mmCIF file of C-alpha atoms and ligand atoms in Angstrom:
data_model
loop_
_atom_site.group_PDB
_atom_site.id
_atom_site.type_symbol
_atom_site.label_atom_id
_atom_site.label_comp_id
_atom_site.label_asym_id
_atom_site.label_seq_id
_atom_site.Cartn_x
_atom_site.Cartn_y
_atom_site.Cartn_z
ATOM 1 C CA MET P 24 -14.369 63.668 30.982
ATOM 2 C CA GLY P 25 -15.903 65.117 27.867
ATOM 3 C CA PHE P 26 -12.912 64.625 25.743
ATOM 4 C CA SER P 27 -14.213 62.144 23.304
ATOM 5 C CA SER P 28 -15.133 64.938 20.578
ATOM 6 C CA LEU P 29 -12.276 65.510 18.246
ATOM 7 C CA GLN P 30 -12.766 68.669 16.335
ATOM 8 C CA SER P 31 -9.838 68.853 14.623
ATOM 9 C CA CYS P 32 -6.401 66.806 13.878
ATOM 10 C CA PRO P 33 -3.799 68.050 16.524
ATOM 11 C CA SER P 34 -0.971 67.111 13.641
ATOM 12 C CA CYS P 35 -2.417 68.806 10.457
ATOM 13 C CA GLY P 36 -5.515 70.785 11.873
ATOM 14 C CA VAL P 37 -7.918 69.373 9.433
ATOM 15 C CA ALA P 38 -11.261 69.060 10.779
ATOM 16 C CA ILE P 39 -12.354 65.418 11.637
ATOM 17 C CA GLY P 40 -15.829 64.387 11.217
ATOM 18 C CA ASP P 41 -17.898 62.897 13.926
ATOM 19 C CA LEU P 42 -16.481 60.042 15.932
ATOM 20 C CA SER P 43 -18.598 57.430 17.955
ATOM 21 C CA ALA P 44 -18.398 58.371 21.414
ATOM 22 C CA HIS P 45 -16.372 55.360 22.378
ATOM 23 C CA VAL P 46 -13.373 56.049 20.207
ATOM 24 C CA ARG P 47 -10.195 56.797 22.020
ATOM 25 C CA SER P 48 -7.523 56.551 19.293
ATOM 26 C CA THR P 49 -8.064 56.748 15.600
ATOM 27 C CA GLU P 50 -5.964 57.512 12.425
ATOM 28 C CA CYS P 51 -6.509 60.711 10.835
ATOM 29 C CA PRO P 52 -7.763 60.207 7.630
ATOM 30 C CA HIS P 53 -5.955 63.390 5.882
ATOM 31 C CA CYS P 54 -2.547 63.204 7.391
ATOM 32 C CA ALA P 55 -2.527 59.557 8.667
ATOM 33 C CA ASN P 56 -1.145 60.378 12.012
ATOM 34 C CA TRP P 57 -2.360 57.987 14.720
ATOM 35 C CA LEU P 58 -4.068 60.056 17.496
ATOM 36 C CA TYR P 59 -4.995 59.133 20.837
ATOM 37 C CA LEU P 60 -6.674 60.511 23.897
ATOM 38 C CA SER P 61 -4.299 61.434 26.724
ATOM 39 C CA ASN P 62 -4.635 63.460 29.839
ATOM 40 C CA ASN P 63 -3.879 66.619 27.399
ATOM 41 C CA GLY P 64 -6.630 65.561 24.970
ATOM 42 C CA TRP P 65 -6.072 64.370 21.629
ATOM 43 C CA THR P 66 -2.665 63.574 20.922
ATOM 44 C CA SER P 67 -0.611 62.823 17.716
ATOM 45 C CA GLY P 68 1.356 59.554 18.211
ATOM 46 C CA GLY P 69 2.911 60.384 14.932
ATOM 47 C CA LEU P 70 3.128 58.341 11.790
ATOM 48 C CA PHE P 71 3.380 54.967 12.340
ATOM 49 C CA GLU P 72 4.727 51.734 10.226
ATOM 50 C CA HIS P 73 1.895 49.649 10.506
ATOM 51 C CA ALA P 74 3.409 46.084 9.705
ATOM 52 C CA LEU P 75 -0.200 44.598 9.550
ATOM 53 C CA ASP P 76 0.715 42.283 6.711
ATOM 54 C CA ALA P 77 -0.259 38.897 7.726
ATOM 55 C CA PRO P 78 -3.283 37.529 5.773
ATOM 56 C CA SER P 79 -6.647 37.313 7.557
ATOM 57 C CA MET P 80 -10.191 37.112 6.736
ATOM 58 C CA LEU P 81 -10.678 40.031 8.671
ATOM 59 C CA ARG P 82 -9.774 43.343 7.293
ATOM 60 C CA LEU P 83 -10.725 47.020 7.987
ATOM 61 C CA GLY P 84 -14.252 48.216 6.785
ATOM 62 C CA ARG P 85 -15.407 44.415 6.185
ATOM 63 C CA SER P 86 -19.024 43.605 7.267
ATOM 64 C CA GLY P 87 -20.886 40.658 8.231
ATOM 65 C CA VAL P 88 -23.130 38.787 10.878
ATOM 66 C CA PHE P 89 -22.116 37.122 13.766
ATOM 67 C CA MET P 90 -24.591 35.338 15.821
ATOM 68 C CA ASP P 91 -27.529 37.225 13.875
ATOM 69 C CA ARG P 92 -25.751 40.514 14.604
ATOM 70 C CA ARG P 93 -24.491 42.796 12.002
ATOM 71 C CA PHE P 94 -21.113 44.118 12.353
ATOM 72 C CA THR P 95 -18.379 46.169 10.598
ATOM 73 C CA VAL P 96 -14.569 45.762 11.398
ATOM 74 C CA ALA P 97 -13.622 49.383 12.443
ATOM 75 C CA GLY P 98 -10.058 48.945 13.728
ATOM 76 C CA ARG P 99 -7.230 46.670 14.605
ATOM 77 C CA LEU P 100 -4.519 46.662 17.049
ATOM 78 C CA ARG P 101 -1.431 44.642 16.501
ATOM 79 C CA VAL P 102 0.104 43.187 19.585
ATOM 80 C CA THR P 103 3.711 41.905 19.620
ATOM 81 C CA TYR P 104 5.439 39.662 22.530
ATOM 82 C CA SER P 105 8.388 37.376 22.893
ATOM 83 C CA SER P 106 6.854 34.522 21.001
ATOM 84 C CA GLY P 107 5.132 36.268 18.072
ATOM 85 C CA PHE P 108 2.007 38.555 17.735
ATOM 86 C CA TRP P 109 -1.407 38.410 17.621
ATOM 87 C CA ASP P 110 -4.375 40.955 16.435
ATOM 88 C CA GLU P 111 -7.452 42.633 18.121
ATOM 89 C CA TRP P 112 -9.856 43.518 15.762
ATOM 90 C CA TRP P 113 -12.435 46.134 17.073
ATOM 91 C CA LEU P 114 -15.918 45.038 15.698
ATOM 92 C CA GLU P 115 -18.786 47.505 15.928
ATOM 93 C CA PHE P 116 -22.066 45.885 15.805
ATOM 94 C CA ASP P 117 -25.365 47.614 14.739
ATOM 95 C CA ASP P 118 -27.019 47.136 18.104
ATOM 96 C CA GLY P 119 -24.248 49.305 19.721
ATOM 97 C CA VAL P 120 -22.846 46.544 21.758
ATOM 98 C CA HIS P 121 -19.131 46.141 20.368
ATOM 99 C CA HIS P 122 -16.657 43.785 20.817
ATOM 100 C CA TRP P 123 -12.998 42.939 20.566
ATOM 101 C CA LEU P 124 -12.290 39.503 18.464
ATOM 102 C CA GLU P 125 -8.828 38.536 19.080
ATOM 103 C CA GLU P 126 -7.270 36.422 16.295
ATOM 104 C CA ASP P 127 -4.382 34.558 17.358
ATOM 105 C CA ASP P 128 -2.902 32.174 14.784
ATOM 106 C CA GLY P 129 -6.445 31.141 13.339
ATOM 107 C CA ARG P 130 -8.024 30.985 16.459
ATOM 108 C CA TYR P 131 -10.552 33.492 17.706
ATOM 109 C CA ARG P 132 -11.875 34.713 20.951
ATOM 110 C CA LEU P 133 -14.733 37.364 21.228
ATOM 111 C CA HIS P 134 -14.176 39.390 24.153
ATOM 112 C CA LYS P 135 -17.192 40.809 26.182
ATOM 113 C CA LYS P 136 -16.107 43.859 28.161
ATOM 114 C CA ILE P 137 -16.892 43.633 31.939
ATOM 115 C CA GLU P 138 -17.118 46.883 33.880
ATOM 116 C CA MET P 139 -15.136 46.576 36.863
ATOM 117 C CA ASP P 140 -12.784 49.085 38.403
ATOM 118 C CA ALA P 141 -9.239 47.511 38.517
ATOM 119 C CA THR P 142 -7.158 50.702 38.363
ATOM 120 C CA ASP P 143 -6.142 49.944 42.088
ATOM 121 C CA ALA P 144 -4.559 46.544 41.256
ATOM 122 C CA SER P 145 -0.999 46.003 41.155
ATOM 123 C CA PHE P 146 -0.651 44.442 37.865
ATOM 124 C CA ALA P 147 3.126 44.824 37.635
ATOM 125 C CA ASN P 148 3.593 42.837 40.501
ATOM 126 C CA ALA P 149 1.315 40.273 39.503
ATOM 127 C CA LYS P 150 2.793 36.728 39.365
ATOM 128 C CA VAL P 151 1.635 33.633 37.433
ATOM 129 C CA GLY P 152 0.319 31.078 40.323
ATOM 130 C CA SER P 153 -0.307 33.823 42.776
ATOM 131 C CA THR P 154 -3.537 35.932 43.452
ATOM 132 C CA LEU P 155 -4.565 39.510 42.543
ATOM 133 C CA GLN P 156 -6.981 41.660 44.459
ATOM 134 C CA ILE P 157 -9.521 43.374 42.296
ATOM 135 C CA ASN P 158 -12.777 45.063 43.608
ATOM 136 C CA ASN P 159 -12.397 43.077 47.026
ATOM 137 C CA GLN P 160 -12.233 39.794 45.181
ATOM 138 C CA ARG P 161 -9.155 37.537 44.938
ATOM 139 C CA TRP P 162 -8.137 36.266 41.422
ATOM 140 C CA PHE P 163 -5.796 33.450 40.560
ATOM 141 C CA VAL P 164 -3.091 34.608 38.289
ATOM 142 C CA THR P 165 -2.768 31.810 35.168
ATOM 143 C CA GLU P 166 -1.273 34.036 32.436
ATOM 144 C CA LYS P 167 0.983 37.341 32.301
ATOM 145 C CA ILE P 168 2.450 38.390 29.074
ATOM 146 C CA ASN P 169 4.521 41.498 28.330
ATOM 147 C CA SER P 170 3.639 42.763 25.156
ATOM 148 C CA GLU P 171 3.676 45.772 23.035
ATOM 149 C CA VAL P 172 1.403 47.699 20.694
ATOM 150 C CA ALA P 173 3.025 47.252 17.183
ATOM 151 C CA GLY P 174 0.348 48.319 14.759
ATOM 152 C CA THR P 175 -2.713 50.285 14.643
ATOM 153 C CA GLU P 176 -5.423 51.199 12.071
ATOM 154 C CA GLY P 177 -9.031 52.467 11.825
ATOM 155 C CA SER P 178 -10.545 53.743 15.212
ATOM 156 C CA LEU P 179 -10.336 51.946 18.402
ATOM 157 C CA PRO P 180 -11.929 52.229 21.855
ATOM 158 C CA VAL P 181 -8.677 52.559 23.808
ATOM 159 C CA ALA P 182 -6.102 55.486 23.668
ATOM 160 C CA ALA P 183 -3.620 52.815 22.153
ATOM 161 C CA MET P 184 -0.207 54.518 21.229
ATOM 162 C CA PRO P 185 2.020 53.067 18.890
ATOM 163 C CA GLY P 186 5.280 51.228 21.012
ATOM 164 C CA GLU P 187 3.682 51.413 24.186
ATOM 165 C CA GLN P 188 3.639 48.421 26.726
ATOM 166 C CA VAL P 189 0.733 46.453 27.505
ATOM 167 C CA LEU P 190 0.506 43.999 30.203
ATOM 168 C CA CYS P 191 -1.730 40.870 29.776
ATOM 169 C CA ILE P 192 -3.006 39.143 32.532
ATOM 170 C CA ASP P 193 -5.357 35.995 32.625
ATOM 171 C CA VAL P 194 -7.177 35.269 35.974
ATOM 172 C CA ILE P 195 -9.633 32.904 37.201
ATOM 173 C CA GLY P 196 -11.974 33.305 40.143
ATOM 174 C CA GLY P 197 -15.522 32.309 41.402
ATOM 175 C CA GLY P 198 -15.818 30.260 38.285
ATOM 176 C CA LYS P 199 -14.934 32.996 35.875
ATOM 177 C CA LYS P 200 -12.098 33.614 33.535
ATOM 178 C CA LEU P 201 -11.042 37.088 32.727
ATOM 179 C CA SER P 202 -8.406 38.704 30.530
ATOM 180 C CA ILE P 203 -6.917 41.906 31.737
ATOM 181 C CA GLU P 204 -5.199 44.466 29.742
ATOM 182 C CA ALA P 205 -3.230 47.133 31.161
ATOM 183 C CA THR P 206 -1.537 50.130 29.796
ATOM 184 C CA GLY P 207 -0.252 53.456 31.457
ATOM 185 C CA ARG P 208 -3.599 54.973 30.643
ATOM 186 C CA ASP P 209 -6.284 52.081 30.544
ATOM 187 C CA VAL P 210 -7.257 48.840 32.158
ATOM 188 C CA SER P 211 -9.653 46.879 30.300
ATOM 189 C CA VAL P 212 -11.126 43.813 31.861
ATOM 190 C CA SER P 213 -13.275 41.373 29.344
ATOM 191 C CA GLN P 214 -14.474 37.754 29.344
ATOM 192 C CA SER P 215 -13.922 35.825 26.410
ATOM 193 C CA LEU P 216 -15.527 33.492 24.256
ATOM 194 C CA VAL P 217 -14.007 30.938 21.696
ATOM 195 C CA VAL P 218 -15.487 31.311 18.196
ATOM 196 C CA SER P 219 -14.866 29.580 14.990
ATOM 197 C CA GLY P 220 -13.762 31.530 12.115
ATOM 198 C CA ALA P 221 -16.667 30.018 10.247
ATOM 199 C CA ASP P 222 -19.193 31.749 12.754
ATOM 200 C CA LEU P 223 -18.348 35.096 10.910
ATOM 201 C CA LEU P 224 -20.756 35.172 7.861
ATOM 202 C CA TRP P 225 -19.159 37.793 5.558
ATOM 203 C CA ASP P 226 -21.169 39.884 3.180
HETATM 204 ZN ZN1 ZN Z 315 -3.901 64.793 10.514
#
């Protein structure tokens, strides 16, 4: 509540310019420490080896048009799991409705955030093939992956901390397919849309 403004870096103390209201983690432009929003306000996650070397047409700061809407690549989250990794790119659109774009081995999915209070659901106990209760509705669990934040850059709408565990769960119910990502602090629920890389028209 009201923590979204960051006046100065908790690590080097240098004043930081205005951040968009949705930003909950960002790299300090002066000392490069990764800063995230915790219960104690803005916290330094320390310097973080990025290891974000895989070639991609997406790049921080690059802009273009997707479905007649202009966007800029504002941040990136690299997630690793037992079988590899994927990237989640944070795209800020000029109309203010921003989206994650998931890039997994050349495949893209655009995530549309769903407002749903999923904080009470017991994700840790969720099992593939069983159901999960969210908002008095039953959802069938189709996939569950334990992953870890392995790299970050730019600014992100989640308080992502390097090395932290992320539980990724896909569920279906009532004709909808949802993706849930849960960390110690945040639960985000989204609906995803498969897109082609050719749909991103770069400047
Ligand atoms: Zn700093």
